[in-house]
Coordinates of N, CA, C and O in Angstrom, one line a residue:
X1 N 10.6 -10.3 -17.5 CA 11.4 -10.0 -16.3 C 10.5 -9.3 -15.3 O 9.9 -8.2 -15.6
X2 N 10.3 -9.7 -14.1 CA 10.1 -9.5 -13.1 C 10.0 -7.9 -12.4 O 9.8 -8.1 -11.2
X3 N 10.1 -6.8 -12.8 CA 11.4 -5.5 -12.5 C 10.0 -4.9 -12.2 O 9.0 -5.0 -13.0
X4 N 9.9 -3.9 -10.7 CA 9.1 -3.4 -10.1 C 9.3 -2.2 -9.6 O 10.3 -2.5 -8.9
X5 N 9.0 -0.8 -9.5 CA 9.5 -0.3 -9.0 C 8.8 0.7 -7.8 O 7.9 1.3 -8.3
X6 N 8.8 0.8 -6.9 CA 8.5 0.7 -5.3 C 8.0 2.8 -5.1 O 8.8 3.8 -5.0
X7 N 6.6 2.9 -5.0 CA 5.9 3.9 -4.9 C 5.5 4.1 -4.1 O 4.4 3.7 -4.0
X8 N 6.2 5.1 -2.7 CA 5.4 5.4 -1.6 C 4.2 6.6 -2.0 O 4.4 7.5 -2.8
X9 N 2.9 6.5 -1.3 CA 2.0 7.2 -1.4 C 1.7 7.6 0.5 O 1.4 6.8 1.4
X10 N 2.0 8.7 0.4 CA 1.0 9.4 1.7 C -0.4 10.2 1.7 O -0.5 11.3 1.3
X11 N -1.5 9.5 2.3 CA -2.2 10.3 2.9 C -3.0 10.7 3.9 O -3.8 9.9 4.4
X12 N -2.8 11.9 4.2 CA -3.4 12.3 5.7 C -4.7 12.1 6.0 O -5.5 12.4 5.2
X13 N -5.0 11.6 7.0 CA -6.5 11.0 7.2 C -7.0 11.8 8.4 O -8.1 11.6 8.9
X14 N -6.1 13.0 9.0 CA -6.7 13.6 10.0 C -5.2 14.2 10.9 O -4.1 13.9 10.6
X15 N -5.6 15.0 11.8 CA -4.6 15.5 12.5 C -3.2 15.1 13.1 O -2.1 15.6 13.4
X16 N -3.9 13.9 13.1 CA -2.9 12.9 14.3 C -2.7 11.5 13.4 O -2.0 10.6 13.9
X17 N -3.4 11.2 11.9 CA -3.2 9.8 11.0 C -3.1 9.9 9.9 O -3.4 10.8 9.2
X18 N -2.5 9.0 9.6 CA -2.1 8.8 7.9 C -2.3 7.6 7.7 O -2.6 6.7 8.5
X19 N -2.1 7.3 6.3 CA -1.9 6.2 5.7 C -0.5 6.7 4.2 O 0.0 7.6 3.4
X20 N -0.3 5.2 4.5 CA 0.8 5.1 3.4 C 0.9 3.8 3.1 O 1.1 2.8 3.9
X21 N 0.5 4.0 1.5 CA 0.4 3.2 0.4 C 1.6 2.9 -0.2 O 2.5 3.8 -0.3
X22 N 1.7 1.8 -0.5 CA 3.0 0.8 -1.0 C 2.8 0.6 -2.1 O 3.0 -0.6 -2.3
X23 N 2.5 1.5 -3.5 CA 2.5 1.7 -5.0 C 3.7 0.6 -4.8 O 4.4 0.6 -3.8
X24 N 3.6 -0.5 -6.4 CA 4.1 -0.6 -7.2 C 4.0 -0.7 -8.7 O 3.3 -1.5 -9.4
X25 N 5.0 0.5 -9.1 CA 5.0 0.7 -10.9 C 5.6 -0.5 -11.3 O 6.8 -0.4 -11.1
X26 N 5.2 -1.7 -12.0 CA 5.2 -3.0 -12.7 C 6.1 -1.9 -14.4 O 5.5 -1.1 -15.1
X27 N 7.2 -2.3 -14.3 CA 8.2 -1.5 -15.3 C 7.9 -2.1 -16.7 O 8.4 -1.4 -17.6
X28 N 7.3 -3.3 -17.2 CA 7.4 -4.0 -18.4 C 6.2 -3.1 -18.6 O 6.5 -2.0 -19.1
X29 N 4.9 -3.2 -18.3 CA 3.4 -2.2 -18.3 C 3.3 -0.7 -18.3 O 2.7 -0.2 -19.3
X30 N 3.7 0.1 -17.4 CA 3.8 0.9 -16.6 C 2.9 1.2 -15.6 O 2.7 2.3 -15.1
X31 N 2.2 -0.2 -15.2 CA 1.0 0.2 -14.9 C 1.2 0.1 -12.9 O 2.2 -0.2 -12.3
X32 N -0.1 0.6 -12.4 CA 0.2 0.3 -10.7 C -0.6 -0.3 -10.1 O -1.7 -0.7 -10.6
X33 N -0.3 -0.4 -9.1 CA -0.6 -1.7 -8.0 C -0.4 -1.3 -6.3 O 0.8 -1.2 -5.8
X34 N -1.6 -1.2 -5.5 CA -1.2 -1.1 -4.6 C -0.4 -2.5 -3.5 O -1.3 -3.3 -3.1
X35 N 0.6 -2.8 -3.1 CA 0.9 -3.9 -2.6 C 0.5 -4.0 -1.0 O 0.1 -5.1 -0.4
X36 N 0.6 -2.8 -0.5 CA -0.3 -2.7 1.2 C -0.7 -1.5 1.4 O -1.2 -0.8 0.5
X37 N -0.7 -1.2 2.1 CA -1.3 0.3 2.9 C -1.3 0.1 4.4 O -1.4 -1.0 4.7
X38 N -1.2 0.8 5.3 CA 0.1 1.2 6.7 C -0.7 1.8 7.1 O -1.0 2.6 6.3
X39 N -1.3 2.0 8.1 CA -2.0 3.1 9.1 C -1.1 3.3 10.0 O -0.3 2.4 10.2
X40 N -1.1 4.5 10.7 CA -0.5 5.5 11.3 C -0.8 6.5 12.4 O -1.5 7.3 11.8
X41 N -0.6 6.8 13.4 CA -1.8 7.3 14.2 C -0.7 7.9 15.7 O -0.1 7.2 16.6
X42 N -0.7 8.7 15.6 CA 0.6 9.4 16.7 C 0.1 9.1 18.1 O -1.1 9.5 18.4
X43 N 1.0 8.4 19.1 CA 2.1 8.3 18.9 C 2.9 7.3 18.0 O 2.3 6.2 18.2
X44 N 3.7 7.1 17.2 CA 4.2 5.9 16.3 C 5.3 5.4 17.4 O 6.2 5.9 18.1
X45 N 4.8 4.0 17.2 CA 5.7 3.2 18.0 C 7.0 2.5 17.3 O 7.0 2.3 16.1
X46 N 8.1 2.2 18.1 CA 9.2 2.5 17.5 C 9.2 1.2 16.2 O 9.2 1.5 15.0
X47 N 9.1 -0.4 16.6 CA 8.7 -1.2 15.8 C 7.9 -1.0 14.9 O 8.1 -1.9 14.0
X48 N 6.9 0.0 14.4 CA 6.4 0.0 13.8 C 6.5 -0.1 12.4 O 5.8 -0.8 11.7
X49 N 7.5 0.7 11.9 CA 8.0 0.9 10.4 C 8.8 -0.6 10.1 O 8.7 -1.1 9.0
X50 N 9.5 -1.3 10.9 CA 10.2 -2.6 11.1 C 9.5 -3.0 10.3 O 9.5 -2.9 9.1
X51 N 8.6 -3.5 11.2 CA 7.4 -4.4 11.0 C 6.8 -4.5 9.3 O 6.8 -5.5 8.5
X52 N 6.4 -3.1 9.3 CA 5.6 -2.8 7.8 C 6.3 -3.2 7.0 O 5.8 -3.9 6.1
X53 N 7.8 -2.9 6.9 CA 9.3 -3.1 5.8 C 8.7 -4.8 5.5 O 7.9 -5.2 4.7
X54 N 9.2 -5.3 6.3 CA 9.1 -6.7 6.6 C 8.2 -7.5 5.7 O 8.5 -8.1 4.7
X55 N 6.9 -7.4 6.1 CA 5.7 -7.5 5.3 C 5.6 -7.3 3.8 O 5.2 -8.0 2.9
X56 N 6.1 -5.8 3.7 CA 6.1 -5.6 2.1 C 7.2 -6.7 1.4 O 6.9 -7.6 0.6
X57 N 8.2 -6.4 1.9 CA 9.2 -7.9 1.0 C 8.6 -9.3 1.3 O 8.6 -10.0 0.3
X58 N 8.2 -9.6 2.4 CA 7.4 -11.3 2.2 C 6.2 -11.1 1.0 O 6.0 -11.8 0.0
X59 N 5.8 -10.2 1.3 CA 4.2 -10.2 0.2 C 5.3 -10.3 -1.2 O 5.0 -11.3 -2.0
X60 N 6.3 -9.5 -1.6 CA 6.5 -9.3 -2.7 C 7.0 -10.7 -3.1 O 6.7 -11.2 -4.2
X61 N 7.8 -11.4 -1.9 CA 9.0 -12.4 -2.3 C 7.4 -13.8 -2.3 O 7.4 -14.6 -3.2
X62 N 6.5 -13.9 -1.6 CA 5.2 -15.0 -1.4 C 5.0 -15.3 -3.1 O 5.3 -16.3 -3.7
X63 N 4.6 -14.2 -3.6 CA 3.7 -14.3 -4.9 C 3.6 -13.5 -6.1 O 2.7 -12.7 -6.1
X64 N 4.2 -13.6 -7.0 CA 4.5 -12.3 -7.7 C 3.4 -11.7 -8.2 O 2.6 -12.2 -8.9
X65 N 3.5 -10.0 -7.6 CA 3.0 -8.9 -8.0 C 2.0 -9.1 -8.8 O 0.8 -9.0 -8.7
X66 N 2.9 -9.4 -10.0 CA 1.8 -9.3 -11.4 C 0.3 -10.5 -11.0 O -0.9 -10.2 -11.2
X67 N 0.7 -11.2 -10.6 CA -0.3 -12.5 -10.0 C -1.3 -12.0 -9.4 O -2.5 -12.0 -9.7
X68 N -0.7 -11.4 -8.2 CA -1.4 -11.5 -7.2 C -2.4 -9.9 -6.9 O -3.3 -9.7 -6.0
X69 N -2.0 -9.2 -7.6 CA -2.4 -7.3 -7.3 C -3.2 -7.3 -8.6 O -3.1 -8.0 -9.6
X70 N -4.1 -6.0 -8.4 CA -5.1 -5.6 -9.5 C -3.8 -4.4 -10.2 O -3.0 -3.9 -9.6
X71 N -4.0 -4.4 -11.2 CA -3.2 -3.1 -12.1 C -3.9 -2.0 -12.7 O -4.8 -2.2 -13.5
X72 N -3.6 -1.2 -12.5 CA -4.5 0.0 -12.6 C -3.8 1.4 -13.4 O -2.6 1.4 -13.2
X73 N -4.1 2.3 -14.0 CA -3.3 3.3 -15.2 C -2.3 4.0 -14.6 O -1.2 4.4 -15.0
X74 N -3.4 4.1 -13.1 CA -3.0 5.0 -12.3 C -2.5 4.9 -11.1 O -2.9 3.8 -10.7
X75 N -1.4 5.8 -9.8 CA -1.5 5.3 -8.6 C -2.8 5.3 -8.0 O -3.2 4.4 -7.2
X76 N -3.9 7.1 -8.5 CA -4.5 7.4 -8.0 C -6.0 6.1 -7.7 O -6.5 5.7 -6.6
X77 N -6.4 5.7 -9.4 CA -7.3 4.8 -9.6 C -6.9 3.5 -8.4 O -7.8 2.8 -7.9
X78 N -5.9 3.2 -8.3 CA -5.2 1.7 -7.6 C -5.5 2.1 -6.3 O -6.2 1.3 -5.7
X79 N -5.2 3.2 -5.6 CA -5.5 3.6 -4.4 C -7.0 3.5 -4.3 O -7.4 2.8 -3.4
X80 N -8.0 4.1 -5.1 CA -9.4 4.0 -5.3 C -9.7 2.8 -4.5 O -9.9 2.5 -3.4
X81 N -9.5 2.0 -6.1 CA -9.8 0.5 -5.7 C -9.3 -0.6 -4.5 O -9.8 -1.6 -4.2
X82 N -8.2 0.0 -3.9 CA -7.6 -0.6 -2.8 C -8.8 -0.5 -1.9 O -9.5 -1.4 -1.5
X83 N -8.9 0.8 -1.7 CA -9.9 1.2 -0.6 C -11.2 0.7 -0.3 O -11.8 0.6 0.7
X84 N -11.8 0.5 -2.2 CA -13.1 -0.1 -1.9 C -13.0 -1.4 -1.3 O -13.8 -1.9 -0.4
X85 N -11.6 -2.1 -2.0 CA -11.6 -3.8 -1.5 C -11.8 -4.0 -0.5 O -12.8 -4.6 -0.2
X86 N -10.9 -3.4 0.5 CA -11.0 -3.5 2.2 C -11.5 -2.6 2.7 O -11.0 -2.3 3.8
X87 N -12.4 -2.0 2.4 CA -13.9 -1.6 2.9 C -13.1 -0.8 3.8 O -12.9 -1.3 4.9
X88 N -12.4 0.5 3.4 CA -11.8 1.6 3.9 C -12.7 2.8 4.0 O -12.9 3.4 3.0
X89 N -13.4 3.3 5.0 CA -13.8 4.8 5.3 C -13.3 5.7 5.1 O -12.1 5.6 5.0
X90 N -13.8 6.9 4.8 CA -13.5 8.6 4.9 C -12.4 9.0 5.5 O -11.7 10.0 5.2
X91 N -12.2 8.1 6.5 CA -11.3 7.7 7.4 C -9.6 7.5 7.3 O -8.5 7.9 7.7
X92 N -10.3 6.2 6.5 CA -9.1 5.2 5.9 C -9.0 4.6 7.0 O -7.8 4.3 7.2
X93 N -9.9 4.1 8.3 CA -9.4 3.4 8.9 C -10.4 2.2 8.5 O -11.5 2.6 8.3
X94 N -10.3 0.7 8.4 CA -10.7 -0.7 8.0 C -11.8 -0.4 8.6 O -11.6 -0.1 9.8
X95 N -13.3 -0.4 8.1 CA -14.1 -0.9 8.6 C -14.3 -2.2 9.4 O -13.9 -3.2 8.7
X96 N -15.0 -2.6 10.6 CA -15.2 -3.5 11.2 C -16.4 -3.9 10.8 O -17.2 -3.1 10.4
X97 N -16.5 -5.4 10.7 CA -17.7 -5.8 10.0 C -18.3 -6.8 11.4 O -19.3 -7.4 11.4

């Protein structure tokens, strides 16, 4: 069975930015999975959070989870490796290649 359960992670990247991480705990495993991560940066525009909602249910409803995401023990470890994938900075903002 398919059954996921939906882990907001925040963190502060500086005065004025954040990011928030879209954990999900995969309930048959216990294991986690980052599904996106959200940058953030004041002022927040009002669409904004819309938008992100939006995204996370297509990604979920496109391809299932278990398929498509690395699983990790931890949220902490999954967040790691999120970051290395898309070549995230100190920052947390996307490096430009």
């Amino acid at each position: 069975m398919d059954l996921f359960k939906e882990v907001m992670i925040w963190k502060r990247t500086g005065e004025t930015s954040a990011v928030r991480y879209s954990c999900l705990q995969d309930m048959l495993t216990g294991k986690y999975a980052i599904q996106s991560a959200d940058f953030f940066r004041l002022p927040i525009e009002g669409e904004q959070f819309r938008i992100f909602e939006r995204q996370f249910v297509e990604l979920l409803l496109d391809v299932s989870p278990r398929d498509r995401c690395m699983w990790f023990e931890s949220p902490e470890e999954a967040i790691t490796a999120h970051d290395h994938d898309f070549s995230v900075d100190t920052k947390n903002k996307p490096i430009q290649a």
